[in-house]
């Protein structure tokens, strides 16, 4: 026993060497994960996303947002997609999601199309990651290779959906802390917020900003006030574009809006508010440099879609994205 202790066996040595040198890492995401098992996955997802966006341009924005709201709660594990049942409370009715996140029917269509070509192979979590990329590309944004190999959760968290998805009334300090808890930097926060170059928001989410905040262009505030009554409860769900210039094109106008104090959400304008605040230079930079924004947005998206994936034997490959197998 003593000699065994002093001279560990060769397999044990190899094990220690490999696990500690990182040469034998835990299963990780990779771009060719479905290279053999489902090479058709990309074409299949793309064509459903394409036709959904053709029917309604906004859907591209809605699909992109799904990935954010999934990844910030328990990691990128499709926990967001689980439906509530009488015995199970999922994330869909949590405050940031209820009557707000959309696109679940499109995800169902994509999953059905993928199941047809490769049954039981592709996770719903990976479908969300590919779908977000495709939406950005179709609306004119940057392209990138999506890392794959996530598996689907067998749980969800209503509580964490309420606590960990940042709300629109957050300050810059609150937003920074929220992203830091997910391993994302201030730079990632600023680049990823550029997703608000597409899509719409409801009056209840920007009412305080257009009536009470002072860091807003007054003619822009008046324009938005005309379609968002001051009284809480009246016109709460009336929509306005997050980017007043080109709400269905993925470009850098979001930053141009911030520089002109025409951000729609309080949280948007927080990124460009106080002179001397450490987010100001990057907002200015992106407002004048689309290529830099696109580059950093891609970096942020890859980091965000890497948050705590289930890999290897963890979780499962759901048959139906709305329920556990
Ligand atoms: C920085 C913190 C963020 C806050 C506080 C925030 C908040 C919001 C709010 C309040 C809305 C409008 C929802 C509604 O009125 O129903 C919205 C929409 C949207 N968000 Fe964010 N968001 C943030 C970050 C992100 C990120 C990181 C992404 C993606 C990378 C994203 C993508 C979107 C998209 C695309 C929409 C429009 C969705 C649609 O039209 O269906 N957001 N966000
Ligand atoms: C979600 O919204 C519905 C209205 O569409 C409301 O009846 C329900 O109480 C909300 N759920 C939660 C948990 O707030
Ligand atoms: C937001 O920031 C304020 C101070 O800037 C802090 O008191 C508060 O606890 C923060 N809220 C959250 C939810 O992080
Ligand atoms: C604005 O601030 C006042 C005073 O704090 C508050 O009563 C009101 O609800 C806020 N929001 C709007 C939309 O006026």
CSV table of C-alpha atoms and ligand atoms in Angstrom, one decimal:
chain,number,residue,atom,x,y,z
A,1,UNK,CA,0.0,0.0,0.0
A,2,UNK,CA,2.8,2.4,0.9
A,3,UNK,CA,4.5,1.9,-2.4
A,4,UNK,CA,1.2,2.3,-4.2
A,5,UNK,CA,0.8,5.6,-2.4
A,6,UNK,CA,4.3,6.8,-3.3
A,7,UNK,CA,4.3,5.6,-6.8
A,8,UNK,CA,0.8,6.0,-8.2
A,9,UNK,CA,-0.1,3.7,-11.1
A,10,UNK,CA,0.6,4.8,-14.7
A,11,UNK,CA,-3.1,5.2,-15.5
A,12,UNK,CA,-3.6,7.4,-12.5
A,13,UNK,CA,-0.6,9.4,-13.4
A,14,UNK,CA,-1.9,9.9,-16.9
A,15,UNK,CA,-5.3,10.8,-15.5
A,16,UNK,CA,-3.8,13.5,-13.2
A,17,UNK,CA,-1.5,14.8,-16.0
A,18,UNK,CA,-4.3,15.0,-18.5
A,19,UNK,CA,-7.0,16.4,-16.3
A,20,UNK,CA,-4.7,19.0,-14.8
A,21,UNK,CA,-3.0,20.0,-18.0
A,22,UNK,CA,-6.3,20.6,-19.7
A,23,UNK,CA,-5.4,18.0,-22.4
A,24,UNK,CA,-8.4,16.0,-21.5
A,25,UNK,CA,-11.0,18.5,-20.7
A,26,UNK,CA,-14.7,18.1,-19.8
A,27,UNK,CA,-16.8,17.9,-23.0
A,28,UNK,CA,-16.9,21.3,-24.6
A,29,UNK,CA,-18.8,22.9,-27.3
A,30,UNK,CA,-17.5,22.7,-30.8
A,31,UNK,CA,-18.6,24.1,-34.2
A,32,UNK,CA,-18.6,20.6,-35.9
A,33,UNK,CA,-20.5,18.8,-33.1
A,34,UNK,CA,-23.2,17.6,-35.6
A,35,UNK,CA,-20.7,17.1,-38.4
A,36,UNK,CA,-21.4,13.4,-38.7
A,37,UNK,CA,-24.7,13.1,-36.8
A,38,UNK,CA,-26.7,15.9,-38.5
A,39,UNK,CA,-24.8,17.9,-41.2
A,40,UNK,CA,-28.2,19.1,-42.5
A,41,UNK,CA,-29.0,21.0,-39.2
A,42,UNK,CA,-27.8,24.4,-40.5
A,43,UNK,CA,-29.7,24.4,-43.8
A,44,UNK,CA,-32.8,23.1,-42.0
A,45,UNK,CA,-32.8,25.7,-39.3
A,46,UNK,CA,-31.9,28.5,-41.7
A,47,UNK,CA,-34.8,27.8,-44.0
A,48,UNK,CA,-37.4,27.9,-41.3
A,49,UNK,CA,-36.0,31.0,-39.8
A,50,UNK,CA,-35.9,32.6,-43.2
A,51,UNK,CA,-39.5,32.0,-43.9
A,52,UNK,CA,-40.6,33.1,-40.4
A,53,UNK,CA,-38.8,36.4,-40.9
A,54,UNK,CA,-40.2,36.7,-44.4
A,55,UNK,CA,-43.6,36.5,-42.8
A,56,UNK,CA,-42.8,39.0,-40.0
A,57,UNK,CA,-39.6,40.9,-39.9
A,58,UNK,CA,-39.8,41.4,-36.1
A,59,UNK,CA,-39.6,37.6,-35.6
A,60,UNK,CA,-35.8,37.9,-36.1
A,61,UNK,CA,-35.6,40.1,-33.1
A,62,UNK,CA,-37.8,37.9,-31.0
A,63,UNK,CA,-35.8,34.8,-31.8
A,64,UNK,CA,-32.5,36.6,-30.9
A,65,UNK,CA,-33.9,37.7,-27.5
A,66,UNK,CA,-34.9,34.1,-26.7
A,67,UNK,CA,-31.2,33.1,-26.5
A,68,UNK,CA,-30.4,35.9,-24.1
A,69,UNK,CA,-33.3,35.1,-21.8
A,70,UNK,CA,-32.4,31.4,-21.9
A,71,UNK,CA,-28.7,31.8,-21.3
A,72,UNK,CA,-29.1,34.2,-18.3
A,73,UNK,CA,-31.2,31.6,-16.4
A,74,UNK,CA,-29.4,28.3,-15.5
A,75,UNK,CA,-27.2,28.7,-18.6
A,76,UNK,CA,-27.9,28.0,-22.2
A,77,UNK,CA,-30.0,24.9,-21.6
A,78,UNK,CA,-33.4,25.7,-23.2
A,79,UNK,CA,-34.9,26.0,-19.7
A,80,UNK,CA,-36.8,29.0,-21.1
A,81,UNK,CA,-38.7,26.8,-23.6
A,82,UNK,CA,-40.4,24.5,-21.0
A,83,UNK,CA,-44.1,25.1,-20.7
A,84,UNK,CA,-45.9,25.4,-17.4
A,85,UNK,CA,-48.0,22.5,-16.3
A,86,UNK,CA,-50.2,22.1,-13.3
A,87,UNK,CA,-47.2,20.6,-11.4
A,88,UNK,CA,-44.4,22.5,-13.0
A,89,UNK,CA,-43.7,26.2,-13.0
A,90,UNK,CA,-41.3,27.2,-15.8
A,91,UNK,CA,-39.8,30.6,-16.8
A,92,UNK,CA,-42.3,31.7,-19.3
A,93,UNK,CA,-44.5,33.7,-16.9
A,94,UNK,CA,-41.6,35.3,-15.0
A,95,UNK,CA,-41.8,39.1,-15.1
A,96,UNK,CA,-39.2,39.7,-17.9
A,97,UNK,CA,-40.9,37.0,-20.1
A,98,UNK,CA,-44.6,37.1,-19.4
A,99,UNK,CA,-46.5,38.6,-22.4
A,100,UNK,CA,-43.1,39.7,-23.8
A,101,UNK,CA,-40.9,36.9,-25.1
A,102,UNK,CA,-42.2,35.4,-28.3
A,103,UNK,CA,-41.3,33.1,-31.1
A,104,UNK,CA,-42.0,29.7,-29.4
A,105,UNK,CA,-44.1,28.6,-32.3
A,106,UNK,CA,-41.2,29.2,-34.7
A,107,UNK,CA,-38.9,27.2,-32.4
A,108,UNK,CA,-41.4,24.4,-32.5
A,109,UNK,CA,-41.4,24.5,-36.3
A,110,UNK,CA,-37.6,24.5,-36.4
A,111,UNK,CA,-37.4,21.6,-34.0
A,112,UNK,CA,-40.0,19.6,-36.0
A,113,UNK,CA,-38.0,20.2,-39.2
A,114,UNK,CA,-34.8,19.1,-37.5
A,115,UNK,CA,-36.4,16.0,-36.0
A,116,UNK,CA,-37.5,15.0,-39.5
A,117,UNK,CA,-33.9,14.9,-40.8
A,118,UNK,CA,-32.1,13.8,-37.6
A,119,UNK,CA,-34.5,12.4,-35.0
A,120,UNK,CA,-33.3,12.7,-31.4
A,121,UNK,CA,-29.9,14.3,-32.2
A,122,UNK,CA,-30.1,18.1,-32.0
A,123,UNK,CA,-30.8,19.8,-28.7
A,124,UNK,CA,-33.3,22.7,-28.3
A,125,UNK,CA,-30.5,24.7,-26.6
A,126,UNK,CA,-28.4,24.4,-29.8
A,127,UNK,CA,-31.4,25.2,-31.9
A,128,UNK,CA,-31.7,28.5,-30.0
A,129,UNK,CA,-28.0,29.3,-30.6
A,130,UNK,CA,-28.2,28.6,-34.3
A,131,UNK,CA,-31.5,30.5,-34.6
A,132,UNK,CA,-30.2,33.6,-33.0
A,133,UNK,CA,-27.2,33.7,-35.3
A,134,UNK,CA,-29.4,33.1,-38.4
A,135,UNK,CA,-31.7,35.9,-37.3
A,136,UNK,CA,-28.9,38.3,-37.0
A,137,UNK,CA,-27.5,37.3,-40.4
A,138,UNK,CA,-30.8,37.5,-42.2
A,139,UNK,CA,-31.5,41.0,-40.8
A,140,UNK,CA,-28.1,42.2,-42.1
A,141,UNK,CA,-25.8,41.7,-39.2
A,142,UNK,CA,-22.6,39.8,-38.8
A,143,UNK,CA,-22.1,36.0,-39.4
A,144,UNK,CA,-20.2,33.6,-37.1
A,145,UNK,CA,-19.7,29.9,-36.5
A,146,UNK,CA,-21.9,28.7,-33.7
A,147,UNK,CA,-20.4,26.3,-31.1
A,148,UNK,CA,-22.6,23.3,-30.5
A,149,UNK,CA,-23.1,20.4,-28.2
A,150,UNK,CA,-25.4,21.8,-25.5
A,151,UNK,CA,-28.0,19.5,-24.0
A,152,UNK,CA,-31.4,20.4,-22.7
A,153,UNK,CA,-32.2,20.9,-19.1
A,154,UNK,CA,-34.7,18.9,-17.0
A,155,UNK,CA,-35.5,21.9,-15.0
A,156,UNK,CA,-36.3,25.6,-15.1
A,157,UNK,CA,-36.3,28.4,-12.6
A,158,UNK,CA,-39.1,31.0,-12.3
A,159,UNK,CA,-37.3,32.6,-9.5
A,160,UNK,CA,-34.0,33.0,-11.3
A,161,UNK,CA,-35.8,34.3,-14.4
A,162,UNK,CA,-37.1,37.1,-12.2
A,163,UNK,CA,-33.8,37.7,-10.5
A,164,UNK,CA,-31.2,37.3,-13.1
A,165,UNK,CA,-32.6,38.8,-16.3
A,166,UNK,CA,-31.9,42.5,-16.0
A,167,UNK,CA,-35.0,44.8,-16.1
A,168,UNK,CA,-35.1,48.1,-18.1
A,169,UNK,CA,-35.0,50.3,-15.0
A,170,UNK,CA,-31.5,49.2,-14.0
A,171,UNK,CA,-28.7,51.6,-13.7
A,172,UNK,CA,-25.3,51.2,-15.5
A,173,UNK,CA,-23.9,49.8,-12.2
A,174,UNK,CA,-26.8,47.3,-11.9
A,175,UNK,CA,-26.4,46.2,-15.5
A,176,UNK,CA,-22.7,45.8,-15.2
A,177,UNK,CA,-23.1,43.7,-12.1
A,178,UNK,CA,-25.8,41.6,-13.7
A,179,UNK,CA,-23.6,40.8,-16.7
A,180,UNK,CA,-20.5,40.3,-14.5
A,181,UNK,CA,-22.4,37.5,-12.6
A,182,UNK,CA,-22.7,35.7,-16.0
A,183,UNK,CA,-19.0,36.2,-16.8
A,184,UNK,CA,-19.6,39.1,-19.2
A,185,UNK,CA,-17.6,42.3,-19.1
A,186,UNK,CA,-18.7,45.9,-19.5
A,187,UNK,CA,-17.5,45.7,-23.1
A,188,UNK,CA,-19.8,42.6,-23.6
A,189,UNK,CA,-22.7,44.5,-22.1
A,190,UNK,CA,-22.3,47.4,-24.4
A,191,UNK,CA,-21.8,45.3,-27.5
A,192,UNK,CA,-24.6,42.9,-26.7
A,193,UNK,CA,-27.0,45.8,-26.0
A,194,UNK,CA,-26.6,46.6,-29.7
A,195,UNK,CA,-29.2,43.8,-30.2
A,196,UNK,CA,-31.6,46.6,-29.5
A,197,UNK,CA,-30.9,47.8,-33.0
A,198,UNK,CA,-33.9,45.5,-33.9
A,199,UNK,CA,-37.3,44.8,-32.4
A,200,UNK,CA,-39.9,46.5,-30.4
A,201,UNK,CA,-40.7,47.3,-26.8
A,202,UNK,CA,-44.0,47.9,-24.9
A,203,UNK,CA,-45.0,51.2,-23.3
A,204,UNK,CA,-44.8,49.8,-19.8
A,205,UNK,CA,-41.1,49.2,-20.3
A,206,UNK,CA,-40.2,52.7,-21.4
A,207,UNK,CA,-42.9,54.9,-19.8
A,208,UNK,CA,-40.8,56.1,-16.9
A,209,UNK,CA,-37.9,56.9,-19.3
A,210,UNK,CA,-39.9,59.1,-21.7
A,211,UNK,CA,-41.8,60.9,-18.9
A,212,UNK,CA,-39.4,61.2,-16.0
A,213,UNK,CA,-35.8,60.9,-17.2
A,214,UNK,CA,-33.8,63.9,-18.2
A,215,UNK,CA,-31.2,62.1,-20.3
A,216,UNK,CA,-33.6,62.1,-23.3
A,217,UNK,CA,-34.0,64.3,-26.4
A,218,UNK,CA,-37.2,66.2,-25.7
A,219,UNK,CA,-38.6,65.9,-29.2
A,220,UNK,CA,-38.0,62.2,-29.1
A,221,UNK,CA,-39.7,61.9,-25.7
A,222,UNK,CA,-42.7,63.8,-27.0
A,223,UNK,CA,-42.9,61.6,-30.1
A,224,UNK,CA,-43.0,58.5,-27.9
A,225,UNK,CA,-45.3,60.0,-25.3
A,226,UNK,CA,-47.9,60.5,-28.1
A,227,UNK,CA,-48.3,56.7,-28.2
A,228,UNK,CA,-47.6,55.7,-24.6
A,229,UNK,CA,-50.0,57.3,-22.1
A,230,UNK,CA,-48.6,58.4,-18.8
A,231,UNK,CA,-51.1,56.6,-16.6
A,232,UNK,CA,-49.9,53.2,-15.5
A,233,UNK,CA,-52.3,50.6,-16.9
A,234,UNK,CA,-53.3,52.6,-20.0
A,235,UNK,CA,-51.8,51.5,-23.2
A,236,UNK,CA,-49.2,49.3,-21.4
A,237,UNK,CA,-48.7,47.0,-24.4
A,238,UNK,CA,-48.5,49.6,-27.1
A,239,UNK,CA,-45.3,49.0,-29.1
A,240,UNK,CA,-42.5,51.2,-30.2
A,241,UNK,CA,-39.2,50.4,-32.1
A,242,UNK,CA,-36.1,50.1,-29.9
A,243,UNK,CA,-34.2,51.7,-32.8
A,244,UNK,CA,-36.3,54.6,-34.2
A,245,UNK,CA,-34.3,54.6,-37.5
A,246,UNK,CA,-34.2,51.0,-38.8
A,247,UNK,CA,-36.0,48.6,-36.5
A,248,UNK,CA,-35.8,45.6,-38.8
A,249,UNK,CA,-32.2,46.0,-39.9
A,250,UNK,CA,-29.2,44.9,-37.8
A,251,UNK,CA,-26.8,47.8,-37.9
A,252,UNK,CA,-25.1,50.3,-35.6
A,253,UNK,CA,-27.9,52.8,-35.4
A,254,UNK,CA,-28.6,51.8,-31.8
A,255,UNK,CA,-25.4,53.6,-30.8
A,256,UNK,CA,-26.2,56.7,-33.0
A,257,UNK,CA,-29.5,56.9,-31.1
A,258,UNK,CA,-27.8,56.8,-27.7
A,259,UNK,CA,-25.4,59.5,-28.7
A,260,UNK,CA,-28.4,61.6,-29.7
A,261,UNK,CA,-30.2,60.8,-26.4
A,262,UNK,CA,-32.8,58.8,-28.3
A,263,UNK,CA,-32.5,55.4,-26.6
A,264,UNK,CA,-35.9,54.0,-25.9
A,265,UNK,CA,-35.2,52.1,-22.7
A,266,UNK,CA,-33.8,53.7,-19.5
A,267,UNK,CA,-31.3,50.8,-19.6
A,268,UNK,CA,-30.2,51.7,-23.1
A,269,UNK,CA,-29.5,55.4,-22.3
A,270,UNK,CA,-27.6,54.4,-19.2
A,271,UNK,CA,-24.8,53.3,-21.5
A,272,UNK,CA,-24.5,56.9,-22.7
A,273,UNK,CA,-25.4,59.4,-20.0
A,274,UNK,CA,-22.8,60.8,-17.7
A,275,UNK,CA,-19.8,62.4,-19.3
A,276,UNK,CA,-16.8,60.5,-18.0
A,277,UNK,CA,-18.7,57.3,-17.4
A,278,UNK,CA,-16.7,54.4,-18.5
A,279,UNK,CA,-19.2,53.2,-21.1
A,280,UNK,CA,-19.3,56.4,-23.1
A,281,UNK,CA,-16.1,55.9,-25.2
A,282,UNK,CA,-17.2,52.5,-26.5
A,283,UNK,CA,-20.7,53.7,-27.4
A,284,UNK,CA,-19.2,56.6,-29.3
A,285,UNK,CA,-16.8,54.2,-31.0
A,286,UNK,CA,-19.5,51.8,-32.1
A,287,UNK,CA,-21.6,54.7,-33.3
A,288,UNK,CA,-18.9,55.5,-35.8
A,289,UNK,CA,-17.6,52.0,-36.6
A,290,UNK,CA,-20.0,49.3,-37.7
A,291,UNK,CA,-17.2,46.8,-38.3
A,292,UNK,CA,-16.0,47.2,-34.7
A,293,UNK,CA,-19.5,46.8,-33.3
A,294,UNK,CA,-20.1,43.7,-35.5
A,295,UNK,CA,-16.8,42.2,-34.4
A,296,UNK,CA,-17.5,42.7,-30.7
A,297,UNK,CA,-21.1,41.7,-30.9
A,298,UNK,CA,-20.0,38.3,-32.3
A,299,UNK,CA,-17.4,38.0,-29.4
A,300,UNK,CA,-20.2,38.8,-26.9
A,301,UNK,CA,-22.7,36.4,-28.5
A,302,UNK,CA,-20.2,33.5,-28.4
A,303,UNK,CA,-19.4,34.3,-24.8
A,304,UNK,CA,-23.1,34.5,-23.8
A,305,UNK,CA,-23.9,31.3,-25.6
A,306,UNK,CA,-21.1,29.6,-23.7
A,307,UNK,CA,-22.8,30.2,-20.3
A,308,UNK,CA,-23.0,27.0,-18.3
A,309,UNK,CA,-24.0,24.6,-21.1
A,310,UNK,CA,-25.0,21.0,-20.2
A,311,UNK,CA,-22.7,18.7,-22.0
A,312,UNK,CA,-21.7,15.0,-22.1
A,313,UNK,CA,-24.3,12.9,-20.3
A,314,UNK,CA,-25.9,15.8,-18.5
A,315,UNK,CA,-29.5,16.8,-19.4
A,316,UNK,CA,-31.1,15.3,-22.4
A,317,UNK,CA,-32.0,15.9,-26.1
A,318,UNK,CA,-35.6,16.9,-25.8
A,319,UNK,CA,-38.0,15.5,-28.4
A,320,UNK,CA,-40.3,18.5,-27.9
A,321,UNK,CA,-38.8,21.7,-26.8
A,322,UNK,CA,-41.8,22.5,-24.6
A,323,UNK,CA,-41.4,19.5,-22.3
A,324,UNK,CA,-39.0,17.1,-20.8
A,325,UNK,CA,-38.8,13.6,-22.4
B,1,LIG,C1,-28.6,44.9,-21.1
B,1,LIG,C2,-29.7,44.5,-20.5
B,1,LIG,C3,-31.0,44.4,-21.3
B,1,LIG,C4,-32.2,44.9,-20.8
B,1,LIG,C5,-32.5,45.6,-19.6
B,1,LIG,C6,-33.2,44.5,-21.9
B,1,LIG,C7,-34.5,44.8,-21.8
B,1,LIG,C8,-35.4,44.6,-22.9
B,1,LIG,C9,-36.8,45.0,-22.8
B,1,LIG,C10,-37.5,45.7,-21.7
B,1,LIG,C11,-37.3,44.8,-24.1
B,1,LIG,C12,-38.7,45.0,-24.5
B,1,LIG,C13,-39.6,43.9,-24.1
B,1,LIG,C14,-41.1,44.2,-24.2
B,1,LIG,O1,-41.4,45.4,-24.1
B,1,LIG,O2,-41.9,43.3,-24.3
B,1,LIG,C15,-36.3,44.1,-24.8
B,1,LIG,C16,-36.4,43.7,-26.1
B,1,LIG,C17,-35.4,43.1,-26.8
B,1,LIG,N1,-34.2,42.7,-26.4
B,1,LIG,FE1,-33.3,43.3,-24.6
B,1,LIG,N2,-32.5,43.8,-22.9
B,1,LIG,C18,-31.2,43.7,-22.5
B,1,LIG,C19,-30.2,43.1,-23.2
B,1,LIG,C20,-30.5,42.4,-24.4
B,1,LIG,C21,-29.5,41.4,-25.0
B,1,LIG,C22,-28.2,41.1,-24.5
B,1,LIG,C23,-30.1,41.0,-26.1
B,1,LIG,C24,-29.6,40.0,-27.1
B,1,LIG,C25,-28.3,39.8,-27.4
B,1,LIG,C26,-31.4,41.6,-26.2
B,1,LIG,C27,-32.3,41.4,-27.3
B,1,LIG,C28,-33.5,42.1,-27.4
B,1,LIG,C29,-34.3,42.1,-28.6
B,1,LIG,C30,-33.9,41.6,-29.9
B,1,LIG,C31,-35.5,42.7,-28.2
B,1,LIG,C32,-36.7,42.9,-29.2
B,1,LIG,C33,-37.6,41.7,-29.1
B,1,LIG,C34,-38.9,41.7,-29.9
B,1,LIG,O3,-39.1,42.6,-30.7
B,1,LIG,O4,-39.6,40.7,-29.8
B,1,LIG,N3,-31.6,42.4,-25.2
B,1,LIG,N4,-35.1,44.1,-24.1
B,2,LIG,C1,-48.8,36.7,-16.8
B,2,LIG,O1,-49.7,37.5,-17.6
B,2,LIG,C2,-51.1,37.1,-17.5
B,2,LIG,C3,-51.9,38.0,-18.4
B,2,LIG,O2,-51.7,37.7,-19.7
B,2,LIG,C4,-51.5,37.3,-16.0
B,2,LIG,O3,-52.9,36.9,-15.9
B,2,LIG,C5,-50.6,36.5,-15.1
B,2,LIG,O4,-51.0,36.7,-13.8
B,2,LIG,C6,-49.2,36.8,-15.3
B,2,LIG,N1,-48.4,35.9,-14.6
B,2,LIG,C7,-47.6,36.2,-13.6
B,2,LIG,C8,-46.8,35.1,-12.9
B,2,LIG,O5,-47.4,37.4,-13.3
B,3,LIG,C1,-28.7,48.5,-8.1
B,3,LIG,O1,-27.7,49.5,-7.7
B,3,LIG,C2,-28.0,50.1,-6.5
B,3,LIG,C3,-26.9,51.2,-6.3
B,3,LIG,O2,-26.4,51.6,-7.5
B,3,LIG,C4,-28.0,49.1,-5.4
B,3,LIG,O3,-28.3,49.8,-4.2
B,3,LIG,C5,-29.0,48.0,-5.7
B,3,LIG,O4,-28.9,47.0,-4.7
B,3,LIG,C6,-28.7,47.4,-7.1
B,3,LIG,N1,-29.8,46.5,-7.4
B,3,LIG,C7,-29.6,45.3,-7.8
B,3,LIG,C8,-30.8,44.5,-8.0
B,3,LIG,O5,-28.5,44.9,-8.1
B,4,LIG,C1,-42.4,59.6,-12.5
B,4,LIG,O1,-42.0,60.0,-11.2
B,4,LIG,C2,-43.1,60.3,-10.4
B,4,LIG,C3,-42.6,60.9,-9.1
B,4,LIG,O2,-41.5,60.1,-8.6
B,4,LIG,C4,-43.9,59.0,-10.2
B,4,LIG,O3,-45.0,59.3,-9.3
B,4,LIG,C5,-44.4,58.5,-11.5
B,4,LIG,O4,-45.1,57.3,-11.3
B,4,LIG,C6,-43.2,58.3,-12.4
B,4,LIG,N1,-43.6,57.8,-13.7
B,4,LIG,C7,-44.4,58.5,-14.7
B,4,LIG,C8,-44.6,57.7,-15.9
B,4,LIG,O5,-44.8,59.6,-14.5
